[in-house]
Amino acid sequence: MAEKNKKKEPKTTAVVTKDSLSFFEKYINNASPTGFEWDGQRLWLDYLKPYVDETFVDNYGTAVGVINPKASYKVVIEAHADEISWFVNYITKDGLIYVVRNGGSDHQIAPSKRVNIHTEKGIVKAVFGWPAIHTRSGEKEENPSLKNIFLDCGCSSKEEVEALGVHVGCVITYEDTFSILNDRYYIGRALDNRAGGFMIAEVARLLKENKKKLPFGLYIVNSVQEEIGLRGAEMIADRIKPNVAIVTDVTHDTQTPMINKITQGDLFSGKGPVLSYAPAVQVNLNKLLVKVAEENNIPFQRQACSRYTGTDTDAFAYSNGGVPSALISLPLRYMHTTVEMVHKEDVDNVIRLIYHTLLNIEDGQDFRTFTK
């Protein structure tokens, strides 16, 4: 009897295929800095097109694939495409380059990193220089900051730098690329949040390959400019005017050193998608996510986000008079570095959770907690 009533352990069903993994690697390796996302958006749309009925792009580059575009009830699944980066801010007479942030770039990881400066003439290679340890002995150590990190592109004058096509306002990205660690973790820059874009595209693939017919219009949305204030989501929410929005982004795996679980929560890579609790997260839509996870044996975790989620969920929730919205997060280590890490099983399980949730949403479904 005890064996019969034993609770089933959540398990992972592999979703990502060899072909989709090949796209994921190419997508991560491509640069899509905030405000300059178009190359990555082209890659993403090319991958998505076989699985949707139509696509469109808005004025700032948010890309959308639509299934059942004529349906009046509209459901959005969304991620953001942009990655943190830098701007050229000042070129010295000696040909060194000082920078400002484009999004939440971390100045502490910059020294000794290789970068690509994006110009009209093409990519210009450079490095974040830093004084050798030998030259710092006996001196008070300076920590990296925006005041002292600089780029060296091998030039000896401002004129030489400008002749390469580099000017104030050129955007800069790290050149680090995708890899797999211990056959367990995907690693790369900009997994925040191109992993999300990949996962929602995989949901569209599963719907097509499994011949699932949805009773509503599904909008697969890859928004721009999240890293500087949810701006792309604000714009596209106004255009689509959805009835429901399910957003996916990353959150912190809190198991590594120097992270305070009292303030950041107790979250693990490999233990499943994270469901968030916040005012912007609509209660009944969130309950549906929990129900779907439990019924489909998908492991999940919970996170309290206090006043806001800090993701595109907030933009959708507070648009158009209020849109029932929820957040499914992917646990990630080392956010806003070039070695961001996500667990392969978590990626599969986020895809599965979104997919099965869509199959449980009805045409015209009312998520209000009460009507009178």
Short mmCIF file of C-alpha atoms in Angstrom, two decimals:
data_model
loop_
_atom_site.label_atom_id
_atom_site.label_comp_id
_atom_site.label_asym_id
_atom_site.label_seq_id
_atom_site.Cartn_x
_atom_site.Cartn_y
_atom_site.Cartn_z
CA MET A 1 0.00 0.00 0.00
CA ALA A 2 2.82 2.37 0.89
CA GLU A 3 4.49 1.62 -2.44
CA LYS A 4 1.25 2.27 -4.32
CA ASN A 5 0.76 5.68 -2.69
CA LYS A 6 4.39 6.69 -3.03
CA LYS A 7 4.66 10.16 -4.54
CA LYS A 8 6.16 10.19 -8.03
CA GLU A 9 9.52 11.91 -8.22
CA PRO A 10 9.61 14.72 -10.79
CA LYS A 11 11.80 13.82 -13.73
CA THR A 12 13.11 15.45 -16.86
CA THR A 13 12.08 14.55 -20.37
CA ALA A 14 14.68 15.61 -22.91
CA VAL A 15 13.32 18.23 -25.30
CA VAL A 16 16.33 19.90 -26.92
CA THR A 17 17.41 18.07 -30.08
CA LYS A 18 20.75 18.01 -31.87
CA ASP A 19 19.45 20.46 -34.47
CA SER A 20 17.92 22.84 -31.93
CA LEU A 21 21.14 22.75 -29.89
CA SER A 22 23.06 23.75 -33.02
CA PHE A 23 20.77 26.78 -33.37
CA PHE A 24 21.14 27.60 -29.68
CA GLU A 25 24.93 27.70 -29.97
CA LYS A 26 24.82 29.93 -33.04
CA TYR A 27 22.25 32.18 -31.36
CA ILE A 28 24.32 32.60 -28.19
CA ASN A 29 27.53 33.27 -30.11
CA ASN A 30 25.90 36.05 -32.11
CA ALA A 31 26.02 39.55 -30.61
CA SER A 32 22.74 41.30 -29.80
CA PRO A 33 23.55 44.31 -27.62
CA THR A 34 20.70 46.41 -26.29
CA GLY A 35 19.47 48.72 -29.04
CA PHE A 36 21.38 46.76 -31.70
CA GLU A 37 19.64 43.38 -31.60
CA TRP A 38 18.83 42.92 -35.28
CA ASP A 39 21.36 40.22 -36.27
CA GLY A 40 20.23 37.96 -33.45
CA GLN A 41 16.59 38.67 -34.20
CA ARG A 42 17.09 37.60 -37.82
CA LEU A 43 18.63 34.32 -36.66
CA TRP A 44 15.79 33.74 -34.22
CA LEU A 45 13.03 34.49 -36.74
CA ASP A 46 14.65 32.24 -39.36
CA TYR A 47 14.58 29.39 -36.84
CA LEU A 48 11.01 30.12 -35.75
CA LYS A 49 9.36 30.63 -39.15
CA PRO A 50 8.66 26.94 -39.95
CA TYR A 51 6.64 26.64 -36.74
CA VAL A 52 4.35 29.69 -37.00
CA ASP A 53 1.77 31.13 -39.40
CA GLU A 54 3.24 34.60 -39.74
CA THR A 55 5.90 36.90 -38.31
CA PHE A 56 6.46 40.61 -37.86
CA VAL A 57 9.04 43.01 -36.44
CA ASP A 58 8.30 46.35 -34.77
CA ASN A 59 10.13 49.66 -35.22
CA TYR A 60 12.75 48.92 -32.55
CA GLY A 61 13.39 45.30 -33.48
CA THR A 62 11.14 43.18 -31.28
CA ALA A 63 10.44 40.03 -33.29
CA VAL A 64 7.17 38.10 -33.12
CA GLY A 65 5.91 34.82 -34.53
CA VAL A 66 2.15 34.21 -34.54
CA ILE A 67 0.07 31.04 -34.54
CA ASN A 68 -3.63 31.58 -35.35
CA PRO A 69 -3.24 35.30 -36.10
CA LYS A 70 -6.98 35.83 -36.71
CA ALA A 71 -8.02 34.67 -33.24
CA SER A 72 -9.45 37.36 -30.97
CA TYR A 73 -8.12 35.87 -27.70
CA LYS A 74 -4.36 36.41 -27.58
CA VAL A 75 -1.76 34.65 -25.46
CA VAL A 76 1.86 35.82 -25.36
CA ILE A 77 4.92 33.77 -24.46
CA GLU A 78 7.86 36.11 -24.18
CA ALA A 79 11.59 36.47 -23.60
CA HIS A 80 14.05 39.27 -24.25
CA ALA A 81 16.77 39.23 -26.88
CA ASP A 82 19.22 41.92 -25.79
CA GLU A 83 22.51 41.45 -23.99
CA ILE A 84 24.44 43.83 -21.77
CA SER A 85 27.28 45.66 -23.48
CA TRP A 86 29.34 48.86 -23.50
CA PHE A 87 29.50 52.08 -25.50
CA VAL A 88 32.62 53.91 -26.61
CA ASN A 89 32.52 57.11 -24.55
CA TYR A 90 35.93 58.80 -24.89
CA ILE A 91 39.00 58.22 -27.05
CA THR A 92 42.26 59.60 -25.66
CA LYS A 93 44.93 61.27 -27.78
CA ASP A 94 47.04 58.12 -27.22
CA GLY A 95 44.37 55.88 -28.73
CA LEU A 96 42.91 54.32 -25.59
CA ILE A 97 39.14 54.03 -25.22
CA TYR A 98 36.99 54.66 -22.15
CA VAL A 99 33.48 53.26 -21.96
CA VAL A 100 30.02 53.63 -20.43
CA ARG A 101 27.51 50.88 -19.75
CA ASN A 102 24.75 49.78 -22.10
CA GLY A 103 22.64 47.90 -19.56
CA GLY A 104 23.98 46.40 -16.34
CA SER A 105 27.51 45.54 -17.48
CA ASP A 106 29.82 44.54 -14.63
CA HIS A 107 33.01 46.63 -14.50
CA GLN A 108 34.70 44.13 -12.18
CA ILE A 109 34.89 41.38 -14.80
CA ALA A 110 36.16 43.65 -17.58
CA PRO A 111 39.97 43.70 -17.08
CA SER A 112 41.78 41.30 -19.47
CA LYS A 113 38.62 40.48 -21.44
CA ARG A 114 38.66 40.41 -25.24
CA VAL A 115 35.93 42.45 -26.94
CA ASN A 116 34.44 43.29 -30.31
CA ILE A 117 33.82 46.94 -31.17
CA HIS A 118 30.97 47.09 -33.69
CA THR A 119 31.54 49.70 -36.41
CA GLU A 120 30.14 50.50 -39.85
CA LYS A 121 33.37 49.05 -41.26
CA GLY A 122 33.00 45.81 -39.36
CA ILE A 123 34.32 44.35 -36.10
CA VAL A 124 37.36 45.96 -34.48
CA LYS A 125 39.12 43.74 -31.95
CA ALA A 126 40.24 45.17 -28.63
CA VAL A 127 41.04 44.19 -25.04
CA PHE A 128 40.25 45.66 -21.66
CA GLY A 129 43.76 46.45 -20.45
CA TRP A 130 44.89 46.40 -16.82
CA PRO A 131 48.27 47.22 -15.22
CA ALA A 132 50.42 44.15 -14.56
CA ILE A 133 50.66 42.93 -10.97
CA HIS A 134 54.40 43.75 -10.96
CA THR A 135 53.67 47.43 -11.54
CA ARG A 136 51.14 47.60 -8.72
CA SER A 137 53.39 46.36 -5.91
CA GLY A 138 53.78 48.84 -3.11
CA GLU A 139 50.88 50.89 -4.41
CA LYS A 140 47.38 51.05 -3.01
CA GLU A 141 45.35 48.64 -5.10
CA GLU A 142 42.67 50.24 -7.25
CA ASN A 143 39.56 48.21 -7.95
CA PRO A 144 38.17 48.18 -11.50
CA SER A 145 35.65 50.97 -12.05
CA LEU A 146 34.27 53.02 -14.91
CA LYS A 147 36.94 55.59 -14.10
CA ASN A 148 39.86 53.27 -14.81
CA ILE A 149 38.85 50.43 -17.15
CA PHE A 150 39.83 51.11 -20.74
CA LEU A 151 40.09 49.43 -24.13
CA ASP A 152 43.27 49.01 -26.15
CA CYS A 153 42.78 48.21 -29.84
CA GLY A 154 46.45 48.40 -30.72
CA CYS A 155 46.46 52.02 -31.87
CA SER A 156 48.78 54.82 -30.75
CA SER A 157 46.56 57.82 -31.50
CA LYS A 158 42.96 58.96 -31.58
CA GLU A 159 43.22 59.45 -35.34
CA GLU A 160 44.34 55.85 -35.83
CA VAL A 161 41.40 54.59 -33.78
CA GLU A 162 38.95 56.69 -35.77
CA ALA A 163 40.45 55.48 -39.04
CA LEU A 164 39.32 51.97 -38.04
CA GLY A 165 35.74 53.25 -37.92
CA VAL A 166 35.55 53.53 -34.14
CA HIS A 167 33.70 56.57 -32.81
CA VAL A 168 31.87 57.64 -29.67
CA GLY A 169 28.66 55.61 -29.52
CA CYS A 170 30.02 52.41 -31.07
CA VAL A 171 28.73 49.44 -29.13
CA ILE A 172 31.07 46.85 -27.60
CA THR A 173 30.44 43.18 -26.77
CA TYR A 174 32.54 40.41 -25.28
CA GLU A 175 33.64 37.72 -27.70
CA ASP A 176 33.22 34.72 -25.36
CA THR A 177 31.29 31.83 -26.93
CA PHE A 178 28.99 28.93 -26.08
CA SER A 179 30.17 25.67 -24.51
CA ILE A 180 28.85 22.74 -22.47
CA LEU A 181 30.37 21.94 -19.07
CA ASN A 182 30.43 18.37 -17.72
CA ASP A 183 27.59 17.43 -20.11
CA ARG A 184 25.38 19.22 -17.60
CA TYR A 185 25.51 22.98 -18.03
CA TYR A 186 25.20 25.32 -20.99
CA ILE A 187 27.73 28.14 -20.63
CA GLY A 188 28.05 31.45 -22.46
CA ARG A 189 27.49 35.16 -22.42
CA ALA A 190 23.94 36.44 -22.85
CA LEU A 191 22.16 33.32 -21.64
CA ASP A 192 20.34 36.19 -19.93
CA ASN A 193 18.12 36.03 -21.81
CA ARG A 194 18.69 34.46 -25.18
CA ALA A 195 18.15 31.18 -23.37
CA GLY A 196 14.58 32.45 -22.98
CA GLY A 197 14.28 33.22 -26.67
CA PHE A 198 15.53 29.74 -27.44
CA MET A 199 13.05 28.11 -25.06
CA ILE A 200 9.96 29.87 -26.42
CA ALA A 201 11.04 28.97 -29.96
CA GLU A 202 11.29 25.36 -28.84
CA VAL A 203 7.74 25.56 -27.50
CA ALA A 204 6.60 26.62 -30.98
CA ARG A 205 8.54 23.71 -32.47
CA LEU A 206 6.88 21.21 -30.14
CA LEU A 207 3.41 22.53 -30.93
CA LYS A 208 4.07 22.13 -34.65
CA GLU A 209 5.75 18.73 -34.46
CA ASN A 210 3.07 17.34 -32.13
CA LYS A 211 0.30 18.78 -34.35
CA LYS A 212 -1.34 20.64 -31.48
CA LYS A 213 -4.15 23.04 -32.37
CA LEU A 214 -4.60 25.96 -30.00
CA PRO A 215 -8.01 27.59 -29.51
CA PHE A 216 -6.44 31.07 -29.30
CA GLY A 217 -3.84 33.19 -31.00
CA LEU A 218 -0.31 32.53 -29.73
CA TYR A 219 2.26 35.30 -30.00
CA ILE A 220 5.87 34.14 -29.53
CA VAL A 221 7.63 37.39 -28.63
CA ASN A 222 11.35 38.12 -28.46
CA SER A 223 11.55 41.65 -27.06
CA VAL A 224 14.36 44.16 -27.27
CA GLN A 225 15.75 46.58 -24.70
CA GLU A 226 14.83 44.74 -21.51
CA GLU A 227 18.22 45.42 -19.95
CA ILE A 228 17.62 49.17 -19.84
CA GLY A 229 14.08 49.16 -18.43
CA LEU A 230 11.70 46.66 -20.12
CA ARG A 231 11.27 49.07 -23.03
CA GLY A 232 10.71 46.59 -25.85
CA ALA A 233 8.07 44.74 -23.84
CA GLU A 234 6.26 48.00 -23.14
CA MET A 235 6.08 48.78 -26.84
CA ILE A 236 5.02 45.34 -28.04
CA ALA A 237 2.43 44.87 -25.29
CA ASP A 238 0.73 48.03 -26.50
CA ARG A 239 0.76 46.77 -30.08
CA ILE A 240 -0.45 43.19 -29.48
CA LYS A 241 -2.86 43.94 -26.62
CA PRO A 242 -2.71 40.39 -25.27
CA ASN A 243 -5.22 38.73 -22.94
CA VAL A 244 -2.57 36.64 -21.18
CA ALA A 245 1.24 36.81 -20.98
CA ILE A 246 3.71 34.17 -19.81
CA VAL A 247 7.22 35.58 -19.56
CA THR A 248 10.44 33.63 -19.18
CA ASP A 249 13.70 35.11 -17.95
CA VAL A 250 16.59 34.05 -15.72
CA THR A 251 16.95 34.24 -11.96
CA HIS A 252 19.88 33.63 -9.62
CA ASP A 253 21.07 30.18 -8.63
CA THR A 254 21.98 31.07 -5.02
CA GLN A 255 24.17 28.08 -4.17
CA THR A 256 27.56 29.61 -5.01
CA PRO A 257 29.72 31.59 -2.52
CA MET A 258 29.00 35.21 -1.53
CA ILE A 259 25.24 35.04 -2.14
CA ASN A 260 22.95 35.67 0.82
CA LYS A 261 20.03 33.24 0.78
CA ILE A 262 18.19 35.34 3.37
CA THR A 263 17.80 38.11 0.80
CA GLN A 264 18.12 36.19 -2.48
CA GLY A 265 16.21 32.99 -1.68
CA ASP A 266 17.29 29.35 -1.84
CA LEU A 267 17.34 28.40 -5.52
CA PHE A 268 19.21 25.63 -7.32
CA SER A 269 20.29 24.96 -10.88
CA GLY A 270 19.00 21.52 -11.86
CA LYS A 271 15.95 21.56 -9.58
CA GLY A 272 13.55 22.97 -12.11
CA PRO A 273 11.88 26.19 -13.29
CA VAL A 274 11.26 28.93 -10.73
CA LEU A 275 7.75 30.32 -10.26
CA SER A 276 7.59 33.82 -8.87
CA TYR A 277 5.30 35.50 -6.36
CA ALA A 278 4.92 39.26 -6.82
CA PRO A 279 2.07 41.76 -7.24
CA ALA A 280 2.55 41.71 -11.04
CA VAL A 281 2.15 37.92 -11.13
CA GLN A 282 -1.54 37.16 -11.52
CA VAL A 283 -2.65 34.71 -8.84
CA ASN A 284 -4.83 32.36 -10.86
CA LEU A 285 -2.44 32.20 -13.81
CA ASN A 286 0.35 31.31 -11.38
CA LYS A 287 -1.86 28.62 -9.81
CA LEU A 288 -2.35 27.19 -13.29
CA LEU A 289 1.43 26.94 -13.73
CA VAL A 290 1.71 25.07 -10.42
CA LYS A 291 -1.13 22.72 -11.37
CA VAL A 292 0.37 21.98 -14.78
CA ALA A 293 3.80 21.34 -13.27
CA GLU A 294 2.38 18.92 -10.72
CA GLU A 295 0.18 17.08 -13.24
CA ASN A 296 3.06 16.67 -15.70
CA ASN A 297 5.67 15.69 -13.12
CA ILE A 298 7.77 18.79 -13.82
CA PRO A 299 9.99 19.86 -10.90
CA PHE A 300 9.69 23.50 -9.92
CA GLN A 301 10.87 25.99 -7.31
CA ARG A 302 9.34 29.14 -5.82
CA GLN A 303 10.67 32.67 -5.44
CA ALA A 304 9.30 35.76 -3.72
CA CYS A 305 9.99 38.93 -5.70
CA SER A 306 8.59 41.56 -3.33
CA ARG A 307 7.36 44.72 -5.11
CA TYR A 308 8.23 43.81 -8.70
CA THR A 309 9.86 41.01 -10.68
CA GLY A 310 12.34 43.22 -12.51
CA THR A 311 11.48 41.40 -15.74
CA ASP A 312 9.25 41.99 -18.74
CA THR A 313 6.44 40.45 -16.67
CA ASP A 314 5.97 43.85 -15.05
CA ALA A 315 5.64 45.58 -18.42
CA PHE A 316 2.98 43.17 -19.68
CA ALA A 317 1.08 43.01 -16.39
CA TYR A 318 0.61 46.76 -16.16
CA SER A 319 -0.19 47.36 -19.83
CA ASN A 320 -3.56 47.76 -21.53
CA GLY A 321 -5.55 48.14 -18.33
CA GLY A 322 -3.95 45.06 -16.77
CA VAL A 323 -2.96 41.76 -18.46
CA PRO A 324 -2.87 38.51 -16.44
CA SER A 325 0.84 37.74 -16.46
CA ALA A 326 3.19 35.21 -14.89
CA LEU A 327 6.91 34.55 -14.80
CA ILE A 328 8.78 31.29 -15.32
CA SER A 329 12.45 31.75 -14.49
CA LEU A 330 15.50 29.72 -15.42
CA PRO A 331 18.05 29.40 -12.57
CA LEU A 332 21.38 30.84 -13.69
CA ARG A 333 24.85 31.14 -12.18
CA TYR A 334 27.14 34.15 -12.63
CA MET A 335 24.59 36.55 -14.15
CA HIS A 336 25.96 39.41 -16.26
CA THR A 337 29.31 37.70 -16.75
CA THR A 338 30.69 35.90 -19.80
CA VAL A 339 30.37 32.49 -18.11
CA GLU A 340 26.68 32.41 -17.32
CA MET A 341 25.60 28.83 -16.57
CA VAL A 342 22.22 27.10 -16.85
CA HIS A 343 21.41 23.46 -16.26
CA LYS A 344 20.38 21.47 -19.33
CA GLU A 345 17.49 19.82 -17.47
CA ASP A 346 16.13 23.18 -16.34
CA VAL A 347 16.03 24.33 -19.97
CA ASP A 348 14.07 21.20 -20.93
CA ASN A 349 11.68 21.66 -18.03
CA VAL A 350 10.96 25.34 -18.71
CA ILE A 351 10.09 24.39 -22.29
CA ARG A 352 7.84 21.58 -21.06
CA LEU A 353 6.09 23.79 -18.50
CA ILE A 354 5.26 26.52 -21.03
CA TYR A 355 4.16 23.94 -23.61
CA HIS A 356 1.80 22.08 -21.27
CA THR A 357 0.45 25.31 -19.81
CA LEU A 358 -0.58 26.48 -23.27
CA LEU A 359 -2.45 23.22 -23.74
CA ASN A 360 -4.41 24.02 -20.56
CA ILE A 361 -5.49 27.56 -21.44
CA GLU A 362 -9.00 27.87 -22.85
CA ASP A 363 -10.25 30.32 -25.44
CA GLY A 364 -11.56 33.38 -23.60
CA GLN A 365 -10.39 32.13 -20.21
CA ASP A 366 -11.08 34.58 -17.39
CA PHE A 367 -8.33 34.62 -14.76
CA ARG A 368 -10.01 37.07 -12.38
CA THR A 369 -10.19 35.98 -8.74
CA PHE A 370 -13.76 37.30 -8.49
CA THR A 371 -16.21 39.07 -10.79
CA LYS A 372 -18.66 40.75 -8.40
#
